[in-house]
Each structure stands twice: as C-alpha cells, then as structure tokens.
Amino acid sequence: MSEVNDEKVKLENIKPDKSLRILTGDRPTGRLHIGHYFGSLKSRVELQDKFETFIEVADVQALTDNFNDPDKVKRNVKQILMDELAVGLNPNKVTFLLQSMIPEIAELTVFYSNLVTIARLQRNPTVKTEIAQKKELFGESVTYGFLGYPVSQAADITAFDASYIPVGEDQLPLIEQCREIVRKFNSIYGETLREPVAVISDKSRIKGLDGNEKMGKSLGNALYLSDDLDTIKTKVMGALTDPARIKKDDPGNPDICMVYYYHKLFSSDNECKNICEECKKGARGCVACKKQLIENIDKELSPIREKRHYYEEHEKEVMDILMAGTAHARETAKETMEKVKKAMKLDY
Ligand code: SF4
C-alpha cells in the first residue's frame, strides 16, 4: 500500500507530490505560541503547496487529559483555527477538520485496540514521559483513554490515508506505534492500510523565554501569536539574559542568553553576528538588545496579528471553514472505513 518506504525523513528531503497526503494537527487546549510557529506552522505553510494537506483540530484527544474541562476544549477550537488561518494556511489548499465530527476515527480506534497490548502502550517513551508530567491529574493511576491515545492517533492517520506526518523527534514513538498497528492490521486482515512516514523538522522544539526546554501557558514563558505589542514588550523585557552581566560593559556570553536565542529566530544573520560580537566584548547593553528583539518580533508577528484580528471579527467564517473541511475529510474517512470493514469481515 505504501509508496514511501522510509520510516522517517527530514522535511527538506521530501519531494513535493500533490497525490500524497500530509496529516498534522493541534490539540485545542490553548492559543498557539511561537514554539508552534517555528516548530510546525511555518513548515505547514510550505507543505500546503507541496502535498494534499489535512489539519486536524484534535478535540477528542484534548479531552484525554482535559476530560474535566470541556469548556476549555470547546473554547479553543476556534482559537486554534484563527491562529492557523492567521499564519497563512489557506482553506482553499488545506482541509481543516474537527476530530469529534468524524465518528469513523472513534470506530477505528476500537478496532485497532485489539492490535496493541497494554504493556506496549506503557512502554511507549512519549506516553511514559507524558504520564510522568501529568501526575497531578492522574495520580498513580492513568486512564484507559490517555494510555490509549496513540491508538486513537493511529486511527486519525489511517482514517485519512496519510503518507507523511510532521512531528518533533520526541513524537517519533507515536508514529512507530501507528506503523506497528498498520503492519499488524495488514498481516491479519490483508493489505489495507498505508504505513505513514514521520517528517522531522530541525526546529521542532523552541525553548521558553525563561530558558526552560518547554514553552507553555502553565510555565508562563510563552510568546503567543495573538500577543499584542505591549505584552511582547513585557515578556521580552523579563527574558533570561546572561546572569553574570551586571554592568553594560561586562563581557557577556550570548550562548546562555535567551534574548540571543530569540534573536536567532527573529533577526537577520548579520544582526546576530553583530549582537554576538558586541555582547562578548561588553559593547552592547541588554536593554537595547531586548528592544531590537522586540522590534524584530513585532515585524514578524504584526501581519499575523492583523490577519487574526480579521478572523476574530468573523467567527462564523472560521467555523464555516472548519465545517466544510470536516465534511470533505469525512468522505475520505468513510472510504477507509468501508475498506477496513470489508477486510475485517464486518461489511454487512
Ligand atoms: Fe543577551 Fe544581548 Fe545582553 Fe548579550 S547583550 S547578554 S545577547 S541581552
């Protein structure tokens, strides 16, 4: 079934092919931040011209660890869509879909649950890490739904017959789990499903403004695509710099400074070279350095904010885009379901 035999490829190494489908998505648990922007949204904008692109708003998956806060999930469905549209994802090129409105995904999840053992899910490194991070929610006892979310992800991927799945390195075990499920399904029921290939991007994780490896709302260290200029100023002014620098002419170490880290994302190579040299010589003040960064961040984010503002004023248009995409995606999921049921002798 699969024309692509690799298990993972680098983003820059995949050849454009409009006959192949990419599936990616987000859990609607909060607005998207610049970690998402550099880690995935920018590459999605490129990919929309190279592949048939499906983007899922994974509300069912968001409930696996937010089951006690359905309002939060519902509220963020629109927020996520607005962020996606604001960065330049074009609904004429991309199919946006809402997971909970595709019942075939839930049905496939049930079928696939026979093909994976509890021990295998417990050993999945991504799941293990996430369970450890969610101790407060789950205590000592994780839910069946959360433990099984890789199975539901395998259902997402295969429902839409996706060839390529853009992920960060830390998400690779989820794609491997999906590939195992597909292989097992095909070996038992006959060649039916496509094995997906993970697409890895170099910038898959961006550190927070405080230097934390992870960026997030609960950590208070994220810059959101929807942040206004005043919020950006406050956040950047509070970013971690070289703590050993007390006076303006103290020589600094840009490699341990988050302002420099962000300059490398938002400023030109030439600017970065100057910043690095001047910082090391003690010829640059941190306040001026931060102001320059704020200016460059604003240059990149203000067109996104403007576009987002349009969608904030036109919420119905946002939901219409999502509903139209979901209807289109469901047709594909129905076709997959027909094949799966036939293979499993459930085609009554
Ligand atoms: Fe960081 Fe710039 Fe200060 Fe150097 S001058 S420590 S790069 S903020």
PDB file of C-alpha atoms in Angstrom, residues 16-286:
ATOM      1  CA  PRO A  16       6.556  17.562  -3.387  1.00  0.00           C
ATOM      2  CA  ASP A  17       3.739  15.305  -4.538  1.00  0.00           C
ATOM      3  CA  LYS A  18       0.160  16.503  -4.576  1.00  0.00           C
ATOM      4  CA  SER A  19      -1.078  12.917  -4.816  1.00  0.00           C
ATOM      5  CA  LEU A  20       0.226  12.223  -1.293  1.00  0.00           C
ATOM      6  CA  ARG A  21      -1.461  13.428   1.859  1.00  0.00           C
ATOM      7  CA  ILE A  22       0.030  15.052   4.941  1.00  0.00           C
ATOM      8  CA  LEU A  23      -1.838  14.944   8.230  1.00  0.00           C
ATOM      9  CA  THR A  24      -0.987  17.222  11.085  1.00  0.00           C
ATOM     10  CA  GLY A  25      -2.935  18.922  13.821  1.00  0.00           C
ATOM     11  CA  ASP A  26      -3.215  20.525  17.217  1.00  0.00           C
ATOM     12  CA  ARG A  27      -4.986  19.836  20.466  1.00  0.00           C
ATOM     13  CA  PRO A  28      -7.339  22.729  21.262  1.00  0.00           C
ATOM     14  CA  THR A  29      -6.132  23.423  24.782  1.00  0.00           C
ATOM     15  CA  GLY A  30      -4.823  26.974  24.294  1.00  0.00           C
ATOM     16  CA  ARG A  31      -3.786  29.589  21.747  1.00  0.00           C
ATOM     17  CA  LEU A  32      -0.760  28.762  19.600  1.00  0.00           C
ATOM     18  CA  HIS A  33       2.609  30.266  20.514  1.00  0.00           C
ATOM     19  CA  ILE A  34       5.854  30.861  18.694  1.00  0.00           C
ATOM     20  CA  GLY A  35       7.035  27.379  19.642  1.00  0.00           C
ATOM     21  CA  HIS A  36       4.223  26.085  17.434  1.00  0.00           C
ATOM     22  CA  TYR A  37       5.023  28.751  14.839  1.00  0.00           C
ATOM     23  CA  PHE A  38       8.668  27.775  14.340  1.00  0.00           C
ATOM     24  CA  GLY A  39       8.164  24.118  15.234  1.00  0.00           C
ATOM     25  CA  SER A  40       5.324  23.371  12.828  1.00  0.00           C
ATOM     26  CA  LEU A  41       3.161  26.212  11.494  1.00  0.00           C
ATOM     27  CA  LYS A  42       5.800  27.719   9.198  1.00  0.00           C
ATOM     28  CA  SER A  43       6.514  24.351   7.616  1.00  0.00           C
ATOM     29  CA  ARG A  44       2.781  23.692   7.230  1.00  0.00           C
ATOM     30  CA  VAL A  45       2.505  26.872   5.191  1.00  0.00           C
ATOM     31  CA  GLU A  46       5.173  25.488   2.848  1.00  0.00           C
ATOM     32  CA  LEU A  47       3.703  21.999   2.792  1.00  0.00           C
ATOM     33  CA  GLN A  48       0.243  23.188   1.761  1.00  0.00           C
ATOM     34  CA  ASP A  49       1.664  23.863  -1.710  1.00  0.00           C
ATOM     35  CA  LYS A  50       3.512  20.560  -1.937  1.00  0.00           C
ATOM     36  CA  PHE A  51       1.064  17.929  -0.651  1.00  0.00           C
ATOM     37  CA  GLU A  52      -2.614  17.489  -0.059  1.00  0.00           C
ATOM     38  CA  THR A  53      -2.765  18.828   3.484  1.00  0.00           C
ATOM     39  CA  PHE A  54      -5.203  17.825   6.223  1.00  0.00           C
ATOM     40  CA  ILE A  55      -5.059  19.664   9.546  1.00  0.00           C
ATOM     41  CA  GLU A  56      -6.971  18.168  12.434  1.00  0.00           C
ATOM     42  CA  VAL A  57      -8.259  20.037  15.456  1.00  0.00           C
ATOM     43  CA  ALA A  58      -7.922  17.127  17.870  1.00  0.00           C
ATOM     44  CA  ASP A  59     -10.655  17.907  20.373  1.00  0.00           C
ATOM     45  CA  VAL A  60     -11.268  14.260  21.325  1.00  0.00           C
ATOM     46  CA  GLN A  61      -7.580  13.805  22.042  1.00  0.00           C
ATOM     47  CA  ALA A  62      -7.534  17.049  24.035  1.00  0.00           C
ATOM     48  CA  LEU A  63     -10.211  15.555  26.271  1.00  0.00           C
ATOM     49  CA  THR A  64      -7.961  12.631  27.251  1.00  0.00           C
ATOM     50  CA  ASP A  65      -6.227  14.909  29.740  1.00  0.00           C
ATOM     51  CA  ASN A  66      -8.868  17.663  29.915  1.00  0.00           C
ATOM     52  CA  PHE A  67     -11.948  15.477  30.359  1.00  0.00           C
ATOM     53  CA  ASN A  68     -12.884  17.567  33.392  1.00  0.00           C
ATOM     54  CA  ASP A  69     -12.818  20.856  31.445  1.00  0.00           C
ATOM     55  CA  PRO A  70     -14.846  20.511  28.230  1.00  0.00           C
ATOM     56  CA  ASP A  71     -15.439  24.292  28.090  1.00  0.00           C
ATOM     57  CA  LYS A  72     -11.707  24.873  27.686  1.00  0.00           C
ATOM     58  CA  VAL A  73     -11.521  22.439  24.777  1.00  0.00           C
ATOM     59  CA  LYS A  74     -14.572  23.883  23.033  1.00  0.00           C
ATOM     60  CA  ARG A  75     -13.409  27.471  23.506  1.00  0.00           C
ATOM     61  CA  ASN A  76     -10.020  26.728  21.996  1.00  0.00           C
ATOM     62  CA  VAL A  77     -11.271  25.037  18.830  1.00  0.00           C
ATOM     63  CA  LYS A  78     -11.925  28.474  17.307  1.00  0.00           C
ATOM     64  CA  GLN A  79      -8.755  29.968  18.777  1.00  0.00           C
ATOM     65  CA  ILE A  80      -6.593  27.309  17.140  1.00  0.00           C
ATOM     66  CA  LEU A  81      -8.304  27.784  13.794  1.00  0.00           C
ATOM     67  CA  MET A  82      -7.805  31.558  13.957  1.00  0.00           C
ATOM     68  CA  ASP A  83      -4.086  31.077  14.650  1.00  0.00           C
ATOM     69  CA  GLU A  84      -3.756  28.592  11.776  1.00  0.00           C
ATOM     70  CA  LEU A  85      -5.508  30.905   9.316  1.00  0.00           C
ATOM     71  CA  ALA A  86      -3.598  33.942  10.553  1.00  0.00           C
ATOM     72  CA  VAL A  87      -0.185  32.406   9.786  1.00  0.00           C
ATOM     73  CA  GLY A  88      -1.163  31.872   6.169  1.00  0.00           C
ATOM     74  CA  LEU A  89      -2.724  28.431   5.978  1.00  0.00           C
ATOM     75  CA  ASN A  90      -5.184  28.754   3.154  1.00  0.00           C
ATOM     76  CA  PRO A  91      -8.565  26.992   3.405  1.00  0.00           C
ATOM     77  CA  ASN A  92      -8.577  26.664  -0.388  1.00  0.00           C
ATOM     78  CA  LYS A  93      -5.476  24.492  -0.113  1.00  0.00           C
ATOM     79  CA  VAL A  94      -5.884  22.887   3.314  1.00  0.00           C
ATOM     80  CA  THR A  95      -8.646  20.670   4.679  1.00  0.00           C
ATOM     81  CA  PHE A  96      -9.291  21.675   8.286  1.00  0.00           C
ATOM     82  CA  LEU A  97     -11.222  19.050  10.229  1.00  0.00           C
ATOM     83  CA  LEU A  98     -12.703  18.623  13.665  1.00  0.00           C
ATOM     84  CA  GLN A  99     -11.873  15.222  15.126  1.00  0.00           C
ATOM     85  CA  SER A 100     -15.085  14.760  17.138  1.00  0.00           C
ATOM     86  CA  MET A 101     -17.192  15.131  13.992  1.00  0.00           C
ATOM     87  CA  ILE A 102     -15.540  12.144  12.299  1.00  0.00           C
ATOM     88  CA  PRO A 103     -17.050   9.123  14.081  1.00  0.00           C
ATOM     89  CA  GLU A 104     -15.004   6.762  11.869  1.00  0.00           C
ATOM     90  CA  ILE A 105     -11.919   7.747  13.893  1.00  0.00           C
ATOM     91  CA  ALA A 106     -13.546   6.511  17.104  1.00  0.00           C
ATOM     92  CA  GLU A 107     -14.654   3.331  15.337  1.00  0.00           C
ATOM     93  CA  LEU A 108     -11.150   2.622  14.005  1.00  0.00           C
ATOM     94  CA  THR A 109      -9.751   3.244  17.488  1.00  0.00           C
ATOM     95  CA  VAL A 110     -11.921   0.404  18.799  1.00  0.00           C
ATOM     96  CA  PHE A 111     -10.806  -1.971  16.035  1.00  0.00           C
ATOM     97  CA  TYR A 112      -7.117  -1.102  16.496  1.00  0.00           C
ATOM     98  CA  SER A 113      -7.305  -1.555  20.272  1.00  0.00           C
ATOM     99  CA  ASN A 114      -7.174  -5.325  19.675  1.00  0.00           C
ATOM    100  CA  LEU A 115      -3.855  -4.934  17.879  1.00  0.00           C
ATOM    101  CA  VAL A 116      -1.806  -3.321  20.624  1.00  0.00           C
ATOM    102  CA  THR A 117      -1.012  -4.608  24.090  1.00  0.00           C
ATOM    103  CA  ILE A 118      -1.277  -2.600  27.292  1.00  0.00           C
ATOM    104  CA  ALA A 119       2.393  -3.376  28.006  1.00  0.00           C
ATOM    105  CA  ARG A 120       3.418  -1.920  24.610  1.00  0.00           C
ATOM    106  CA  LEU A 121       1.494   1.302  25.304  1.00  0.00           C
ATOM    107  CA  GLN A 122       3.043   1.541  28.757  1.00  0.00           C
ATOM    108  CA  ARG A 123       6.491   1.164  27.222  1.00  0.00           C
ATOM    109  CA  ASN A 124       5.922   3.899  24.625  1.00  0.00           C
ATOM    110  CA  PRO A 125       8.526   6.555  25.581  1.00  0.00           C
ATOM    111  CA  THR A 126       6.313   9.510  24.601  1.00  0.00           C
ATOM    112  CA  VAL A 127       3.382   8.173  26.627  1.00  0.00           C
ATOM    113  CA  LYS A 128       5.664   7.399  29.579  1.00  0.00           C
ATOM    114  CA  THR A 129       7.036  10.954  29.617  1.00  0.00           C
ATOM    115  CA  GLU A 130       3.603  12.498  29.333  1.00  0.00           C
ATOM    116  CA  ILE A 131       2.147  10.360  32.097  1.00  0.00           C
ATOM    117  CA  ALA A 132       5.020  11.427  34.367  1.00  0.00           C
ATOM    118  CA  GLN A 133       4.270  15.084  33.521  1.00  0.00           C
ATOM    119  CA  LYS A 134       0.587  14.632  34.342  1.00  0.00           C
ATOM    120  CA  LYS A 135       0.971  13.169  37.814  1.00  0.00           C
ATOM    121  CA  GLU A 136      -1.209  15.938  39.228  1.00  0.00           C
ATOM    122  CA  LEU A 137      -4.135  14.932  37.006  1.00  0.00           C
ATOM    123  CA  PHE A 138      -3.807  11.159  37.087  1.00  0.00           C
ATOM    124  CA  GLY A 139      -2.077  10.461  40.406  1.00  0.00           C
ATOM    125  CA  GLU A 140      -0.813   6.891  40.402  1.00  0.00           C
ATOM    126  CA  SER A 141      -3.489   5.651  38.060  1.00  0.00           C
ATOM    127  CA  VAL A 142      -3.672   6.750  34.435  1.00  0.00           C
ATOM    128  CA  THR A 143      -6.934   6.483  32.481  1.00  0.00           C
ATOM    129  CA  TYR A 144      -7.568   3.923  29.773  1.00  0.00           C
ATOM    130  CA  GLY A 145      -8.274   6.805  27.347  1.00  0.00           C
ATOM    131  CA  PHE A 146      -4.973   8.553  27.949  1.00  0.00           C
ATOM    132  CA  LEU A 147      -2.893   5.390  27.824  1.00  0.00           C
ATOM    133  CA  GLY A 148      -4.612   4.558  24.552  1.00  0.00           C
ATOM    134  CA  TYR A 149      -4.247   7.899  22.800  1.00  0.00           C
ATOM    135  CA  PRO A 150      -1.535   6.563  20.437  1.00  0.00           C
ATOM    136  CA  VAL A 151      -4.155   4.087  19.205  1.00  0.00           C
ATOM    137  CA  SER A 152      -6.543   6.925  18.502  1.00  0.00           C
ATOM    138  CA  GLN A 153      -3.712   8.773  16.723  1.00  0.00           C
ATOM    139  CA  ALA A 154      -3.150   5.716  14.548  1.00  0.00           C
ATOM    140  CA  ALA A 155      -6.863   5.947  13.730  1.00  0.00           C
ATOM    141  CA  ASP A 156      -6.503   9.644  12.799  1.00  0.00           C
ATOM    142  CA  ILE A 157      -3.572   8.943  10.497  1.00  0.00           C
ATOM    143  CA  THR A 158      -5.028   5.914   8.759  1.00  0.00           C
ATOM    144  CA  ALA A 159      -8.591   7.275   8.511  1.00  0.00           C
ATOM    145  CA  PHE A 160      -7.260   9.888   6.096  1.00  0.00           C
ATOM    146  CA  ASP A 161      -4.761   7.577   4.405  1.00  0.00           C
ATOM    147  CA  ALA A 162      -1.938   9.975   5.279  1.00  0.00           C
ATOM    148  CA  SER A 163       1.551   9.322   3.888  1.00  0.00           C
ATOM    149  CA  TYR A 164       3.506  11.907   5.848  1.00  0.00           C
ATOM    150  CA  ILE A 165       3.163  13.069   9.449  1.00  0.00           C
ATOM    151  CA  PRO A 166       5.238  16.098  10.512  1.00  0.00           C
ATOM    152  CA  VAL A 167       6.415  15.573  14.111  1.00  0.00           C
ATOM    153  CA  GLY A 168       9.140  16.542  16.544  1.00  0.00           C
ATOM    154  CA  GLU A 169      11.784  13.912  17.462  1.00  0.00           C
ATOM    155  CA  ASP A 170      10.008  13.358  20.793  1.00  0.00           C
ATOM    156  CA  GLN A 171       6.850  12.279  18.965  1.00  0.00           C
ATOM    157  CA  LEU A 172       8.551   9.614  16.842  1.00  0.00           C
ATOM    158  CA  PRO A 173       7.468   6.723  19.117  1.00  0.00           C
ATOM    159  CA  LEU A 174       3.833   7.623  18.359  1.00  0.00           C
ATOM    160  CA  ILE A 175       4.387   7.219  14.637  1.00  0.00           C
ATOM    161  CA  GLU A 176       6.278   3.975  15.241  1.00  0.00           C
ATOM    162  CA  GLN A 177       3.309   2.740  17.270  1.00  0.00           C
ATOM    163  CA  CYS A 178       0.996   3.622  14.376  1.00  0.00           C
ATOM    164  CA  ARG A 179       3.243   1.807  11.910  1.00  0.00           C
ATOM    165  CA  GLU A 180       3.166  -1.298  14.119  1.00  0.00           C
ATOM    166  CA  ILE A 181      -0.625  -1.212  14.253  1.00  0.00           C
ATOM    167  CA  VAL A 182      -0.819  -0.838  10.477  1.00  0.00           C
ATOM    168  CA  ARG A 183       1.592  -3.746   9.920  1.00  0.00           C
ATOM    169  CA  LYS A 184      -0.350  -5.945  12.312  1.00  0.00           C
ATOM    170  CA  PHE A 185      -3.673  -5.000  10.718  1.00  0.00           C
ATOM    171  CA  ASN A 186      -2.358  -5.708   7.219  1.00  0.00           C
ATOM    172  CA  SER A 187      -0.777  -9.015   8.254  1.00  0.00           C
ATOM    173  CA  ILE A 188      -4.019 -10.289   9.814  1.00  0.00           C
ATOM    174  CA  TYR A 189      -6.701  -8.811   7.566  1.00  0.00           C
ATOM    175  CA  GLY A 190      -4.798  -8.300   4.309  1.00  0.00           C
ATOM    176  CA  GLU A 191      -3.027  -5.298   2.805  1.00  0.00           C
ATOM    177  CA  THR A 192      -5.438  -2.434   3.523  1.00  0.00           C
ATOM    178  CA  LEU A 193      -3.754   0.449   5.346  1.00  0.00           C
ATOM    179  CA  ARG A 194      -0.833   2.712   4.477  1.00  0.00           C
ATOM    180  CA  GLU A 195       2.217   2.910   6.772  1.00  0.00           C
ATOM    181  CA  PRO A 196       2.879   6.592   7.462  1.00  0.00           C
ATOM    182  CA  VAL A 197       6.306   8.222   7.407  1.00  0.00           C
ATOM    183  CA  ALA A 198       7.362  10.731  10.062  1.00  0.00           C
ATOM    184  CA  VAL A 199       8.631  14.059   8.742  1.00  0.00           C
ATOM    185  CA  ILE A 200      11.180  15.614  11.074  1.00  0.00           C
ATOM    186  CA  SER A 201      11.924  19.296  11.249  1.00  0.00           C
ATOM    187  CA  ASP A 202      15.132  20.688  12.833  1.00  0.00           C
ATOM    188  CA  LYS A 203      13.303  23.377  14.734  1.00  0.00           C
ATOM    189  CA  SER A 204      10.809  21.068  16.347  1.00  0.00           C
ATOM    190  CA  ARG A 205      11.170  22.491  19.856  1.00  0.00           C
ATOM    191  CA  ILE A 206      11.685  26.100  20.867  1.00  0.00           C
ATOM    192  CA  LYS A 207      12.742  26.964  24.418  1.00  0.00           C
ATOM    193  CA  GLY A 208      10.690  29.298  26.612  1.00  0.00           C
ATOM    194  CA  LEU A 209      11.736  32.883  27.398  1.00  0.00           C
ATOM    195  CA  ASP A 210      12.998  31.686  30.777  1.00  0.00           C
ATOM    196  CA  GLY A 211      15.303  29.091  29.208  1.00  0.00           C
ATOM    197  CA  ASN A 212      13.012  26.161  30.025  1.00  0.00           C
ATOM    198  CA  GLU A 213      13.199  23.415  27.369  1.00  0.00           C
ATOM    199  CA  LYS A 214       9.405  23.524  27.118  1.00  0.00           C
ATOM    200  CA  MET A 215       7.236  26.512  26.306  1.00  0.00           C
ATOM    201  CA  GLY A 216       3.718  26.641  27.682  1.00  0.00           C
ATOM    202  CA  LYS A 217       0.930  28.569  29.301  1.00  0.00           C
ATOM    203  CA  SER A 218       1.312  26.863  32.661  1.00  0.00           C
ATOM    204  CA  LEU A 219       5.041  27.723  32.647  1.00  0.00           C
ATOM    205  CA  GLY A 220       4.310  31.406  31.872  1.00  0.00           C
ATOM    206  CA  ASN A 221       7.228  31.522  29.406  1.00  0.00           C
ATOM    207  CA  ALA A 222       5.482  31.611  26.025  1.00  0.00           C
ATOM    208  CA  LEU A 223       5.012  34.297  23.395  1.00  0.00           C
ATOM    209  CA  TYR A 224       1.653  33.822  21.698  1.00  0.00           C
ATOM    210  CA  LEU A 225       0.919  34.628  18.076  1.00  0.00           C
ATOM    211  CA  SER A 226      -2.008  36.723  19.338  1.00  0.00           C
ATOM    212  CA  ASP A 227       0.043  38.695  21.910  1.00  0.00           C
ATOM    213  CA  ASP A 228      -0.165  42.467  21.379  1.00  0.00           C
ATOM    214  CA  LEU A 229       2.934  44.672  21.266  1.00  0.00           C
ATOM    215  CA  ASP A 230       2.687  45.679  24.939  1.00  0.00           C
ATOM    216  CA  THR A 231       2.539  42.038  26.004  1.00  0.00           C
ATOM    217  CA  ILE A 232       5.534  41.192  23.786  1.00  0.00           C
ATOM    218  CA  LYS A 233       7.479  44.100  25.360  1.00  0.00           C
ATOM    219  CA  THR A 234       6.726  42.940  28.906  1.00  0.00           C
ATOM    220  CA  LYS A 235       7.641  39.338  28.140  1.00  0.00           C
ATOM    221  CA  VAL A 236      10.873  40.099  26.287  1.00  0.00           C
ATOM    222  CA  MET A 237      11.985  42.620  28.931  1.00  0.00           C
ATOM    223  CA  GLY A 238      11.639  39.818  31.502  1.00  0.00           C
ATOM    224  CA  ALA A 239      13.539  37.222  29.418  1.00  0.00           C
ATOM    225  CA  LEU A 240      16.569  35.449  30.824  1.00  0.00           C
ATOM    226  CA  THR A 241      19.928  37.009  29.875  1.00  0.00           C
ATOM    227  CA  ASP A 242      23.485  36.131  30.880  1.00  0.00           C
ATOM    228  CA  PRO A 243      23.144  36.427  34.701  1.00  0.00           C
ATOM    229  CA  ALA A 244      26.852  37.195  35.108  1.00  0.00           C
ATOM    230  CA  ARG A 245      26.447  40.530  33.288  1.00  0.00           C
ATOM    231  CA  ILE A 246      25.860  43.274  35.815  1.00  0.00           C
ATOM    232  CA  LYS A 247      27.189  46.351  34.016  1.00  0.00           C
ATOM    233  CA  LYS A 248      26.745  47.271  30.352  1.00  0.00           C
ATOM    234  CA  ASP A 249      30.463  46.823  29.650  1.00  0.00           C
ATOM    235  CA  ASP A 250      30.766  43.413  31.310  1.00  0.00           C
ATOM    236  CA  PRO A 251      31.658  40.856  28.604  1.00  0.00           C
ATOM    237  CA  GLY A 252      28.667  38.514  28.109  1.00  0.00           C
ATOM    238  CA  ASN A 253      28.010  35.031  26.880  1.00  0.00           C
ATOM    239  CA  PRO A 254      25.214  35.114  24.276  1.00  0.00           C
ATOM    240  CA  ASP A 255      25.059  31.323  24.213  1.00  0.00           C
ATOM    241  CA  ILE A 256      23.361  31.261  27.623  1.00  0.00           C
ATOM    242  CA  CYS A 257      21.103  34.235  26.889  1.00  0.00           C
ATOM    243  CA  MET A 258      17.506  33.685  25.801  1.00  0.00           C
ATOM    244  CA  VAL A 259      17.388  37.100  24.134  1.00  0.00           C
ATOM    245  CA  TYR A 260      20.156  35.986  21.781  1.00  0.00           C
ATOM    246  CA  TYR A 261      18.424  32.624  21.318  1.00  0.00           C
ATOM    247  CA  TYR A 262      15.308  34.527  20.145  1.00  0.00           C
ATOM    248  CA  HIS A 263      17.370  36.893  18.006  1.00  0.00           C
ATOM    249  CA  LYS A 264      18.483  33.791  16.100  1.00  0.00           C
ATOM    250  CA  LEU A 265      14.825  33.101  15.328  1.00  0.00           C
ATOM    251  CA  PHE A 266      13.680  36.629  14.507  1.00  0.00           C
ATOM    252  CA  SER A 267      16.739  38.652  13.448  1.00  0.00           C
ATOM    253  CA  SER A 268      18.929  38.548  10.346  1.00  0.00           C
ATOM    254  CA  ASP A 269      22.243  36.633  10.278  1.00  0.00           C
ATOM    255  CA  ASN A 270      24.086  39.913  10.098  1.00  0.00           C
ATOM    256  CA  GLU A 271      22.306  41.309  13.155  1.00  0.00           C
ATOM    257  CA  CYS A 272      23.017  38.092  15.071  1.00  0.00           C
ATOM    258  CA  LYS A 273      26.706  38.248  14.164  1.00  0.00           C
ATOM    259  CA  ASN A 274      26.949  41.838  15.476  1.00  0.00           C
ATOM    260  CA  ILE A 275      24.993  41.033  18.640  1.00  0.00           C
ATOM    261  CA  CYS A 276      27.253  38.096  19.382  1.00  0.00           C
ATOM    262  CA  GLU A 277      30.467  40.073  18.848  1.00  0.00           C
ATOM    263  CA  GLU A 278      29.325  43.147  20.769  1.00  0.00           C
ATOM    264  CA  CYS A 279      27.951  41.094  23.667  1.00  0.00           C
ATOM    265  CA  LYS A 280      31.219  39.169  24.042  1.00  0.00           C
ATOM    266  CA  LYS A 281      33.193  42.433  24.050  1.00  0.00           C
ATOM    267  CA  GLY A 282      30.869  44.132  26.539  1.00  0.00           C
ATOM    268  CA  ALA A 283      29.954  46.686  23.881  1.00  0.00           C
ATOM    269  CA  ARG A 284      26.190  46.174  23.981  1.00  0.00           C
ATOM    270  CA  GLY A 285      23.551  46.837  26.627  1.00  0.00           C
ATOM    271  CA  CYS A 286      20.928  44.192  27.382  1.00  0.00           C
TER     272      CYS A 286
END
